[in-house]
Amino acid sequence: MCGRASIDKDNIPKQHRFAAKLEGIAFEKNFDARPSQQLPIILPDTDKAILATWASPEKEPDGKPTLPFNVRQENLLFISRFRSLLPRNRCIIPIDGFFEWKEIEAETPETILESDAGLVLDMFGNPIRNSAEKKRLKKARPQKQKYRFTLKDKEPFGLAGLWRESLYPDTGEVRRYFTIITTQANAAVMSYHDRMPVILSPEDEGKWMNNKLQEKQWYSLLKPYEAKQMAVMAIDEYESTLGNYIAPQLNSR
């Protein structure tokens, strides 16, 4: 869930609440941001955003990632290494859109029936296919259409996240990592995925960044965003990585 996002600082209005936080931060516009890449994150009580890597490569003794690319809101209070981050390691990830894929049928039932026409049937009425036909059917996979989710006003918005630092003794280097918190999908996202990132309203961003609040107050913010405030569009897979959010063509790559 939410394994791709986009952020273009050139399109952030000067009067936007994120503009001052991101000013002077050296990061490239990214129309296909993914785990392992660096993105800016906003921390409580800081004037400027910092750069952090999306997801940590470190593993726990059980083999699970120390900080995965997303954390389910329902599990946040039940997994100690995440709960311990909640009091002081909350962050906001500024983006302008995120992406999901939805499967579409590669072959319709009618197409399969047409391809079966003329085949010899076995005693049960099932078509007898040669090895080439069996291989074709085995390789058939549903195609996926890419969708872009934004706010209706196309303004940048903030996702709720957690972050942590890791010290590497061999080099003395301190690296920062972050994860995105997800919740149940709202009506705008449900048709495409059953999960969505926690989008914070401007008012809730202030609460999420307020270190004087308590755990239950931060946790209460982790809910699906209002669906009617969101927009979704099918986009061309290749063009979207270039920042061209155009409708897919019949010959879409």
PDB file of C-alpha atoms in Angstrom:
ATOM      1  CA  MET A   1       0.000   0.000   0.000  1.00  0.00           C
ATOM      2  CA  CYS A   2       1.267   3.424  -0.989  1.00  0.00           C
ATOM      3  CA  GLY A   3       4.551   2.268  -2.442  1.00  0.00           C
ATOM      4  CA  ARG A   4       4.783   5.196  -4.876  1.00  0.00           C
ATOM      5  CA  ALA A   5       4.341   8.937  -4.442  1.00  0.00           C
ATOM      6  CA  SER A   6       5.273  12.200  -6.129  1.00  0.00           C
ATOM      7  CA  ILE A   7       6.584  15.578  -5.012  1.00  0.00           C
ATOM      8  CA  ASP A   8       7.499  18.560  -7.189  1.00  0.00           C
ATOM      9  CA  LYS A   9       8.720  21.478  -5.088  1.00  0.00           C
ATOM     10  CA  ASP A  10       8.553  23.776  -8.117  1.00  0.00           C
ATOM     11  CA  ASN A  11       4.772  23.472  -8.016  1.00  0.00           C
ATOM     12  CA  ILE A  12       4.408  24.347  -4.336  1.00  0.00           C
ATOM     13  CA  PRO A  13       2.832  27.826  -4.084  1.00  0.00           C
ATOM     14  CA  LYS A  14       4.962  30.348  -2.177  1.00  0.00           C
ATOM     15  CA  GLN A  15       2.119  30.937   0.262  1.00  0.00           C
ATOM     16  CA  HIS A  16       1.674  27.221   0.966  1.00  0.00           C
ATOM     17  CA  ARG A  17       2.402  26.059   4.526  1.00  0.00           C
ATOM     18  CA  PHE A  18       5.133  23.683   3.252  1.00  0.00           C
ATOM     19  CA  ALA A  19       6.996  26.314   1.195  1.00  0.00           C
ATOM     20  CA  ALA A  20       9.120  27.773   3.998  1.00  0.00           C
ATOM     21  CA  LYS A  21       9.865  24.309   5.434  1.00  0.00           C
ATOM     22  CA  LEU A  22      11.205  23.072   2.089  1.00  0.00           C
ATOM     23  CA  GLU A  23      13.056  26.219   1.071  1.00  0.00           C
ATOM     24  CA  GLY A  24      16.769  25.562   0.692  1.00  0.00           C
ATOM     25  CA  ILE A  25      16.393  21.778   0.988  1.00  0.00           C
ATOM     26  CA  ALA A  26      18.354  20.145  -1.827  1.00  0.00           C
ATOM     27  CA  PHE A  27      16.099  17.452  -3.237  1.00  0.00           C
ATOM     28  CA  GLU A  28      15.118  16.664  -6.784  1.00  0.00           C
ATOM     29  CA  LYS A  29      11.529  16.625  -7.957  1.00  0.00           C
ATOM     30  CA  ASN A  30      10.396  13.033  -7.992  1.00  0.00           C
ATOM     31  CA  PHE A  31       7.389  11.820  -9.951  1.00  0.00           C
ATOM     32  CA  ASP A  32       7.888   8.165  -9.026  1.00  0.00           C
ATOM     33  CA  ALA A  33       9.229   8.199  -5.471  1.00  0.00           C
ATOM     34  CA  ARG A  34       9.607   4.764  -3.951  1.00  0.00           C
ATOM     35  CA  PRO A  35      11.091   3.045  -0.895  1.00  0.00           C
ATOM     36  CA  SER A  36      14.901   3.330  -0.646  1.00  0.00           C
ATOM     37  CA  GLN A  37      14.841   6.882  -2.050  1.00  0.00           C
ATOM     38  CA  GLN A  38      15.288  10.103  -0.106  1.00  0.00           C
ATOM     39  CA  LEU A  39      12.414  12.509   0.432  1.00  0.00           C
ATOM     40  CA  PRO A  40      11.954  15.535   2.667  1.00  0.00           C
ATOM     41  CA  ILE A  41      10.143  15.044   5.962  1.00  0.00           C
ATOM     42  CA  ILE A  42       8.909  17.666   8.420  1.00  0.00           C
ATOM     43  CA  LEU A  43       9.587  17.184  12.139  1.00  0.00           C
ATOM     44  CA  PRO A  44       8.005  18.826  15.193  1.00  0.00           C
ATOM     45  CA  ASP A  45       9.559  22.055  16.448  1.00  0.00           C
ATOM     46  CA  THR A  46      11.876  22.531  13.460  1.00  0.00           C
ATOM     47  CA  ASP A  47      12.041  25.396  10.976  1.00  0.00           C
ATOM     48  CA  LYS A  48      13.251  23.306   8.047  1.00  0.00           C
ATOM     49  CA  ALA A  49      12.504  19.873   6.679  1.00  0.00           C
ATOM     50  CA  ILE A  50      15.226  17.233   6.553  1.00  0.00           C
ATOM     51  CA  LEU A  51      15.985  14.499   4.053  1.00  0.00           C
ATOM     52  CA  ALA A  52      15.365  10.888   5.049  1.00  0.00           C
ATOM     53  CA  THR A  53      15.291   7.542   3.277  1.00  0.00           C
ATOM     54  CA  TRP A  54      11.942   5.886   2.745  1.00  0.00           C
ATOM     55  CA  ALA A  55      12.163   2.600   4.737  1.00  0.00           C
ATOM     56  CA  SER A  56      15.158   1.152   6.542  1.00  0.00           C
ATOM     57  CA  PRO A  57      17.199  -1.781   5.218  1.00  0.00           C
ATOM     58  CA  GLU A  58      17.861  -2.929   8.786  1.00  0.00           C
ATOM     59  CA  LYS A  59      16.206  -6.106  10.060  1.00  0.00           C
ATOM     60  CA  GLU A  60      14.882  -7.195  13.421  1.00  0.00           C
ATOM     61  CA  PRO A  61      15.940 -10.562  14.940  1.00  0.00           C
ATOM     62  CA  ASP A  62      12.764 -12.094  13.477  1.00  0.00           C
ATOM     63  CA  GLY A  63      13.776 -10.930  10.013  1.00  0.00           C
ATOM     64  CA  LYS A  64      11.154  -8.187   9.742  1.00  0.00           C
ATOM     65  CA  PRO A  65      12.273  -4.686   8.708  1.00  0.00           C
ATOM     66  CA  THR A  66      13.046  -2.328  11.553  1.00  0.00           C
ATOM     67  CA  LEU A  67      11.186   0.438   9.749  1.00  0.00           C
ATOM     68  CA  PRO A  68       9.165  -0.804   6.735  1.00  0.00           C
ATOM     69  CA  PHE A  69       7.880   1.447   3.968  1.00  0.00           C
ATOM     70  CA  ASN A  70       4.512   1.613   5.711  1.00  0.00           C
ATOM     71  CA  VAL A  71       2.998   0.800   9.091  1.00  0.00           C
ATOM     72  CA  ARG A  72      -0.633  -0.123   9.621  1.00  0.00           C
ATOM     73  CA  GLN A  73      -2.394   2.283  11.956  1.00  0.00           C
ATOM     74  CA  GLU A  74      -4.099  -0.663  13.668  1.00  0.00           C
ATOM     75  CA  ASN A  75      -0.724  -2.172  14.611  1.00  0.00           C
ATOM     76  CA  LEU A  76       0.954   1.027  15.713  1.00  0.00           C
ATOM     77  CA  LEU A  77       0.188   0.605  19.421  1.00  0.00           C
ATOM     78  CA  PHE A  78       0.840  -3.136  19.492  1.00  0.00           C
ATOM     79  CA  ILE A  79       4.372  -3.288  18.102  1.00  0.00           C
ATOM     80  CA  SER A  80       6.837  -1.865  20.589  1.00  0.00           C
ATOM     81  CA  ARG A  81       9.412  -0.535  18.134  1.00  0.00           C
ATOM     82  CA  PHE A  82       6.714   1.588  16.447  1.00  0.00           C
ATOM     83  CA  ARG A  83       4.957   2.651  19.619  1.00  0.00           C
ATOM     84  CA  SER A  84       8.243   3.871  21.081  1.00  0.00           C
ATOM     85  CA  LEU A  85       8.579   6.306  18.146  1.00  0.00           C
ATOM     86  CA  LEU A  86       5.169   7.898  18.621  1.00  0.00           C
ATOM     87  CA  PRO A  87       6.048  10.367  21.427  1.00  0.00           C
ATOM     88  CA  ARG A  88       9.032  12.064  19.751  1.00  0.00           C
ATOM     89  CA  ASN A  89       9.507  10.660  16.265  1.00  0.00           C
ATOM     90  CA  ARG A  90       6.382  11.661  14.396  1.00  0.00           C
ATOM     91  CA  CYS A  91       6.806  13.351  11.045  1.00  0.00           C
ATOM     92  CA  ILE A  92       4.912  14.686   8.052  1.00  0.00           C
ATOM     93  CA  ILE A  93       5.810  13.577   4.530  1.00  0.00           C
ATOM     94  CA  PRO A  94       4.866  16.331   2.042  1.00  0.00           C
ATOM     95  CA  ILE A  95       3.723  14.988  -1.326  1.00  0.00           C
ATOM     96  CA  ASP A  96       1.381  16.041  -4.134  1.00  0.00           C
ATOM     97  CA  GLY A  97       0.031  12.609  -5.080  1.00  0.00           C
ATOM     98  CA  PHE A  98       0.271   8.881  -4.543  1.00  0.00           C
ATOM     99  CA  PHE A  99      -0.317   5.926  -6.843  1.00  0.00           C
ATOM    100  CA  GLU A 100      -2.076   2.591  -6.863  1.00  0.00           C
ATOM    101  CA  TRP A 101      -2.551  -0.068  -9.527  1.00  0.00           C
ATOM    102  CA  LYS A 102      -5.726  -1.981 -10.292  1.00  0.00           C
ATOM    103  CA  GLU A 103      -5.856  -5.212 -12.237  1.00  0.00           C
ATOM    104  CA  ILE A 104      -7.739  -5.295 -15.495  1.00  0.00           C
ATOM    105  CA  GLU A 105      -8.512  -8.509 -17.334  1.00  0.00           C
ATOM    106  CA  ALA A 106      -5.884  -9.443 -19.897  1.00  0.00           C
ATOM    107  CA  GLU A 107      -8.342 -11.672 -21.741  1.00  0.00           C
ATOM    108  CA  THR A 108     -12.107 -11.602 -21.557  1.00  0.00           C
ATOM    109  CA  PRO A 109     -14.071 -14.848 -21.245  1.00  0.00           C
ATOM    110  CA  GLU A 110     -15.287 -14.265 -24.801  1.00  0.00           C
ATOM    111  CA  THR A 111     -11.697 -14.126 -26.055  1.00  0.00           C
ATOM    112  CA  ILE A 112     -10.867 -17.408 -24.361  1.00  0.00           C
ATOM    113  CA  LEU A 113     -13.984 -19.046 -25.761  1.00  0.00           C
ATOM    114  CA  GLU A 114     -13.118 -17.839 -29.255  1.00  0.00           C
ATOM    115  CA  SER A 115      -9.592 -19.233 -28.936  1.00  0.00           C
ATOM    116  CA  ASP A 116     -11.079 -22.576 -27.860  1.00  0.00           C
ATOM    117  CA  ALA A 117     -13.235 -22.818 -30.970  1.00  0.00           C
ATOM    118  CA  GLY A 118     -12.197 -25.751 -33.134  1.00  0.00           C
ATOM    119  CA  LEU A 119     -10.267 -27.540 -30.377  1.00  0.00           C
ATOM    120  CA  VAL A 120     -10.884 -31.261 -29.854  1.00  0.00           C
ATOM    121  CA  LEU A 121     -12.872 -31.951 -26.684  1.00  0.00           C
ATOM    122  CA  ASP A 122     -12.195 -34.687 -24.160  1.00  0.00           C
ATOM    123  CA  MET A 123     -14.888 -37.033 -22.855  1.00  0.00           C
ATOM    124  CA  PHE A 124     -15.988 -34.382 -20.345  1.00  0.00           C
ATOM    125  CA  GLY A 125     -16.374 -31.646 -22.924  1.00  0.00           C
ATOM    126  CA  ASN A 126     -13.191 -29.760 -21.994  1.00  0.00           C
ATOM    127  CA  PRO A 127     -10.935 -28.511 -24.814  1.00  0.00           C
ATOM    128  CA  ILE A 128      -7.720 -30.464 -25.318  1.00  0.00           C
ATOM    129  CA  ARG A 129      -4.906 -27.925 -25.644  1.00  0.00           C
ATOM    130  CA  ASN A 130      -1.408 -28.560 -26.921  1.00  0.00           C
ATOM    131  CA  SER A 131       1.669 -27.544 -24.945  1.00  0.00           C
ATOM    132  CA  ALA A 132       1.886 -24.149 -26.667  1.00  0.00           C
ATOM    133  CA  GLU A 133      -1.724 -23.309 -25.727  1.00  0.00           C
ATOM    134  CA  LYS A 134      -1.183 -24.421 -22.144  1.00  0.00           C
ATOM    135  CA  LYS A 135       1.948 -22.279 -21.936  1.00  0.00           C
ATOM    136  CA  ARG A 136       0.065 -19.263 -23.287  1.00  0.00           C
ATOM    137  CA  LEU A 137      -2.685 -19.604 -20.710  1.00  0.00           C
ATOM    138  CA  LYS A 138      -0.197 -20.167 -17.897  1.00  0.00           C
ATOM    139  CA  LYS A 139       1.717 -17.013 -18.780  1.00  0.00           C
ATOM    140  CA  ALA A 140      -1.413 -14.885 -19.088  1.00  0.00           C
ATOM    141  CA  ARG A 141      -1.428 -12.333 -16.309  1.00  0.00           C
ATOM    142  CA  PRO A 142      -3.931  -9.589 -15.540  1.00  0.00           C
ATOM    143  CA  GLN A 143      -2.776  -6.207 -16.765  1.00  0.00           C
ATOM    144  CA  LYS A 144      -2.614  -3.364 -14.297  1.00  0.00           C
ATOM    145  CA  GLN A 145      -3.764   0.214 -14.757  1.00  0.00           C
ATOM    146  CA  LYS A 146      -2.012   2.955 -12.810  1.00  0.00           C
ATOM    147  CA  TYR A 147      -4.074   5.531 -10.922  1.00  0.00           C
ATOM    148  CA  ARG A 148      -3.042   8.820  -9.342  1.00  0.00           C
ATOM    149  CA  PHE A 149      -4.670  10.096  -6.155  1.00  0.00           C
ATOM    150  CA  THR A 150      -4.552  13.790  -5.269  1.00  0.00           C
ATOM    151  CA  LEU A 151      -6.580  16.405  -3.485  1.00  0.00           C
ATOM    152  CA  LYS A 152      -9.263  17.994  -5.634  1.00  0.00           C
ATOM    153  CA  ASP A 153      -7.524  21.372  -5.462  1.00  0.00           C
ATOM    154  CA  LYS A 154      -4.210  19.746  -6.563  1.00  0.00           C
ATOM    155  CA  GLU A 155      -2.432  21.327  -3.571  1.00  0.00           C
ATOM    156  CA  PRO A 156       0.420  19.458  -1.852  1.00  0.00           C
ATOM    157  CA  PHE A 157      -0.612  17.582   1.278  1.00  0.00           C
ATOM    158  CA  GLY A 158       1.007  15.864   4.235  1.00  0.00           C
ATOM    159  CA  LEU A 159       1.070  12.197   5.189  1.00  0.00           C
ATOM    160  CA  ALA A 160       1.458  11.024   8.777  1.00  0.00           C
ATOM    161  CA  GLY A 161       4.676   9.124   9.350  1.00  0.00           C
ATOM    162  CA  LEU A 162       7.305   7.988  11.832  1.00  0.00           C
ATOM    163  CA  TRP A 163      11.058   8.409  11.547  1.00  0.00           C
ATOM    164  CA  ARG A 164      14.195   7.185  13.250  1.00  0.00           C
ATOM    165  CA  GLU A 165      17.968   7.600  13.166  1.00  0.00           C
ATOM    166  CA  SER A 166      20.574   4.868  12.893  1.00  0.00           C
ATOM    167  CA  LEU A 167      24.212   5.289  13.847  1.00  0.00           C
ATOM    168  CA  TYR A 168      26.680   3.208  11.860  1.00  0.00           C
ATOM    169  CA  PRO A 169      29.695   2.704  14.204  1.00  0.00           C
ATOM    170  CA  ASP A 170      32.067   1.709  11.400  1.00  0.00           C
ATOM    171  CA  THR A 171      31.746   5.091   9.704  1.00  0.00           C
ATOM    172  CA  GLY A 172      30.199   7.273  12.406  1.00  0.00           C
ATOM    173  CA  GLU A 173      27.470   8.141   9.924  1.00  0.00           C
ATOM    174  CA  VAL A 174      23.958   8.894  11.122  1.00  0.00           C
ATOM    175  CA  ARG A 175      21.215   7.984   8.666  1.00  0.00           C
ATOM    176  CA  ARG A 176      17.564   8.914   8.905  1.00  0.00           C
ATOM    177  CA  TYR A 177      14.669   6.742   7.773  1.00  0.00           C
ATOM    178  CA  PHE A 178      10.896   7.163   7.687  1.00  0.00           C
ATOM    179  CA  THR A 179       7.747   5.138   7.219  1.00  0.00           C
ATOM    180  CA  ILE A 180       4.219   6.109   6.139  1.00  0.00           C
ATOM    181  CA  ILE A 181       1.250   5.243   8.357  1.00  0.00           C
ATOM    182  CA  THR A 182      -1.701   3.661   6.549  1.00  0.00           C
ATOM    183  CA  THR A 183      -5.341   3.248   7.471  1.00  0.00           C
ATOM    184  CA  GLN A 184      -8.499   1.791   5.957  1.00  0.00           C
ATOM    185  CA  ALA A 185      -9.369   3.137   2.513  1.00  0.00           C
ATOM    186  CA  ASN A 186     -12.076   5.726   2.132  1.00  0.00           C
ATOM    187  CA  ALA A 187     -14.753   5.649  -0.578  1.00  0.00           C
ATOM    188  CA  ALA A 188     -12.443   7.356  -3.077  1.00  0.00           C
ATOM    189  CA  VAL A 189      -9.724   4.703  -2.747  1.00  0.00           C
ATOM    190  CA  MET A 190     -11.682   1.565  -1.829  1.00  0.00           C
ATOM    191  CA  SER A 191     -12.308   0.520  -5.438  1.00  0.00           C
ATOM    192  CA  TYR A 192      -8.554   0.442  -6.054  1.00  0.00           C
ATOM    193  CA  HIS A 193      -7.075  -0.706  -2.735  1.00  0.00           C
ATOM    194  CA  ASP A 194      -8.326  -1.502   0.762  1.00  0.00           C
ATOM    195  CA  ARG A 195      -5.640   0.670   2.384  1.00  0.00           C
ATOM    196  CA  MET A 196      -4.572   4.286   1.995  1.00  0.00           C
ATOM    197  CA  PRO A 197      -1.957   6.552   3.583  1.00  0.00           C
ATOM    198  CA  VAL A 198      -3.097   8.751   6.458  1.00  0.00           C
ATOM    199  CA  ILE A 199      -3.599  12.202   4.920  1.00  0.00           C
ATOM    200  CA  LEU A 200      -3.556  14.960   7.531  1.00  0.00           C
ATOM    201  CA  SER A 201      -5.698  18.064   7.172  1.00  0.00           C
ATOM    202  CA  PRO A 202      -3.833  21.353   7.838  1.00  0.00           C
ATOM    203  CA  GLU A 203      -5.494  21.472  11.263  1.00  0.00           C
ATOM    204  CA  ASP A 204      -4.515  17.884  12.052  1.00  0.00           C
ATOM    205  CA  GLU A 205      -0.948  18.546  10.905  1.00  0.00           C
ATOM    206  CA  GLY A 206      -0.634  21.021  13.758  1.00  0.00           C
ATOM    207  CA  LYS A 207      -1.895  18.453  16.246  1.00  0.00           C
ATOM    208  CA  TRP A 208       0.368  15.724  14.839  1.00  0.00           C
ATOM    209  CA  MET A 209       3.354  18.035  15.317  1.00  0.00           C
ATOM    210  CA  ASN A 210       2.359  19.066  18.842  1.00  0.00           C
ATOM    211  CA  ASN A 211       4.665  17.331  21.328  1.00  0.00           C
ATOM    212  CA  LYS A 212       2.520  18.486  24.241  1.00  0.00           C
ATOM    213  CA  LEU A 213      -0.354  16.191  23.340  1.00  0.00           C
ATOM    214  CA  GLN A 214      -0.779  12.613  24.494  1.00  0.00           C
ATOM    215  CA  GLU A 215      -0.626   9.308  22.670  1.00  0.00           C
ATOM    216  CA  LYS A 216      -4.400   8.916  22.347  1.00  0.00           C
ATOM    217  CA  GLN A 217      -4.671  12.393  20.825  1.00  0.00           C
ATOM    218  CA  TRP A 218      -2.086  11.650  18.140  1.00  0.00           C
ATOM    219  CA  TYR A 219      -3.609   8.251  17.486  1.00  0.00           C
ATOM    220  CA  SER A 220      -7.088   9.731  16.985  1.00  0.00           C
ATOM    221  CA  LEU A 221      -5.785  11.606  13.922  1.00  0.00           C
ATOM    222  CA  LEU A 222      -4.951   8.387  12.079  1.00  0.00           C
ATOM    223  CA  LYS A 223      -8.154   7.950  10.104  1.00  0.00           C
ATOM    224  CA  PRO A 224      -9.275   7.905   6.461  1.00  0.00           C
ATOM    225  CA  TYR A 225      -9.311  11.304   4.777  1.00  0.00           C
ATOM    226  CA  GLU A 226     -12.586  12.804   3.612  1.00  0.00           C
ATOM    227  CA  ALA A 227     -13.301  11.119   0.273  1.00  0.00           C
ATOM    228  CA  LYS A 228     -15.112  14.052  -1.332  1.00  0.00           C
ATOM    229  CA  GLN A 229     -11.947  16.146  -0.991  1.00  0.00           C
ATOM    230  CA  MET A 230      -9.951  13.721  -3.149  1.00  0.00           C
ATOM    231  CA  ALA A 231      -9.580  13.125  -6.876  1.00  0.00           C
ATOM    232  CA  VAL A 232      -8.432  10.065  -8.821  1.00  0.00           C
ATOM    233  CA  MET A 233      -7.521   9.593 -12.465  1.00  0.00           C
ATOM    234  CA  ALA A 234      -6.214   6.789 -14.633  1.00  0.00           C
ATOM    235  CA  ILE A 235      -2.815   7.735 -16.010  1.00  0.00           C
ATOM    236  CA  ASP A 236      -0.275   6.468 -18.495  1.00  0.00           C
ATOM    237  CA  GLU A 237       2.321   4.381 -16.646  1.00  0.00           C
ATOM    238  CA  TYR A 238       5.331   5.659 -18.578  1.00  0.00           C
ATOM    239  CA  GLU A 239       4.300   9.291 -18.867  1.00  0.00           C
ATOM    240  CA  SER A 240       3.567   9.556 -15.151  1.00  0.00           C
ATOM    241  CA  THR A 241       7.207   8.854 -14.282  1.00  0.00           C
ATOM    242  CA  LEU A 242       8.049  11.994 -16.270  1.00  0.00           C
ATOM    243  CA  GLY A 243       5.487  14.097 -14.449  1.00  0.00           C
ATOM    244  CA  ASN A 244       3.010  13.968 -17.321  1.00  0.00           C
ATOM    245  CA  TYR A 245      -0.237  12.853 -15.770  1.00  0.00           C
ATOM    246  CA  ILE A 246      -2.141  12.132 -18.953  1.00  0.00           C
ATOM    247  CA  ALA A 247      -4.892   9.648 -19.653  1.00  0.00           C
ATOM    248  CA  PRO A 248      -3.664   6.272 -20.946  1.00  0.00           C
ATOM    249  CA  GLN A 249      -3.803   5.564 -24.656  1.00  0.00           C
ATOM    250  CA  LEU A 250      -4.736   2.265 -26.270  1.00  0.00           C
ATOM    251  CA  ASN A 251      -1.062   1.684 -26.990  1.00  0.00           C
ATOM    252  CA  SER A 252       0.018   2.774 -23.505  1.00  0.00           C
ATOM    253  CA  ARG A 253       3.436   1.388 -22.595  1.00  0.00           C
TER     254      ARG A 253
END
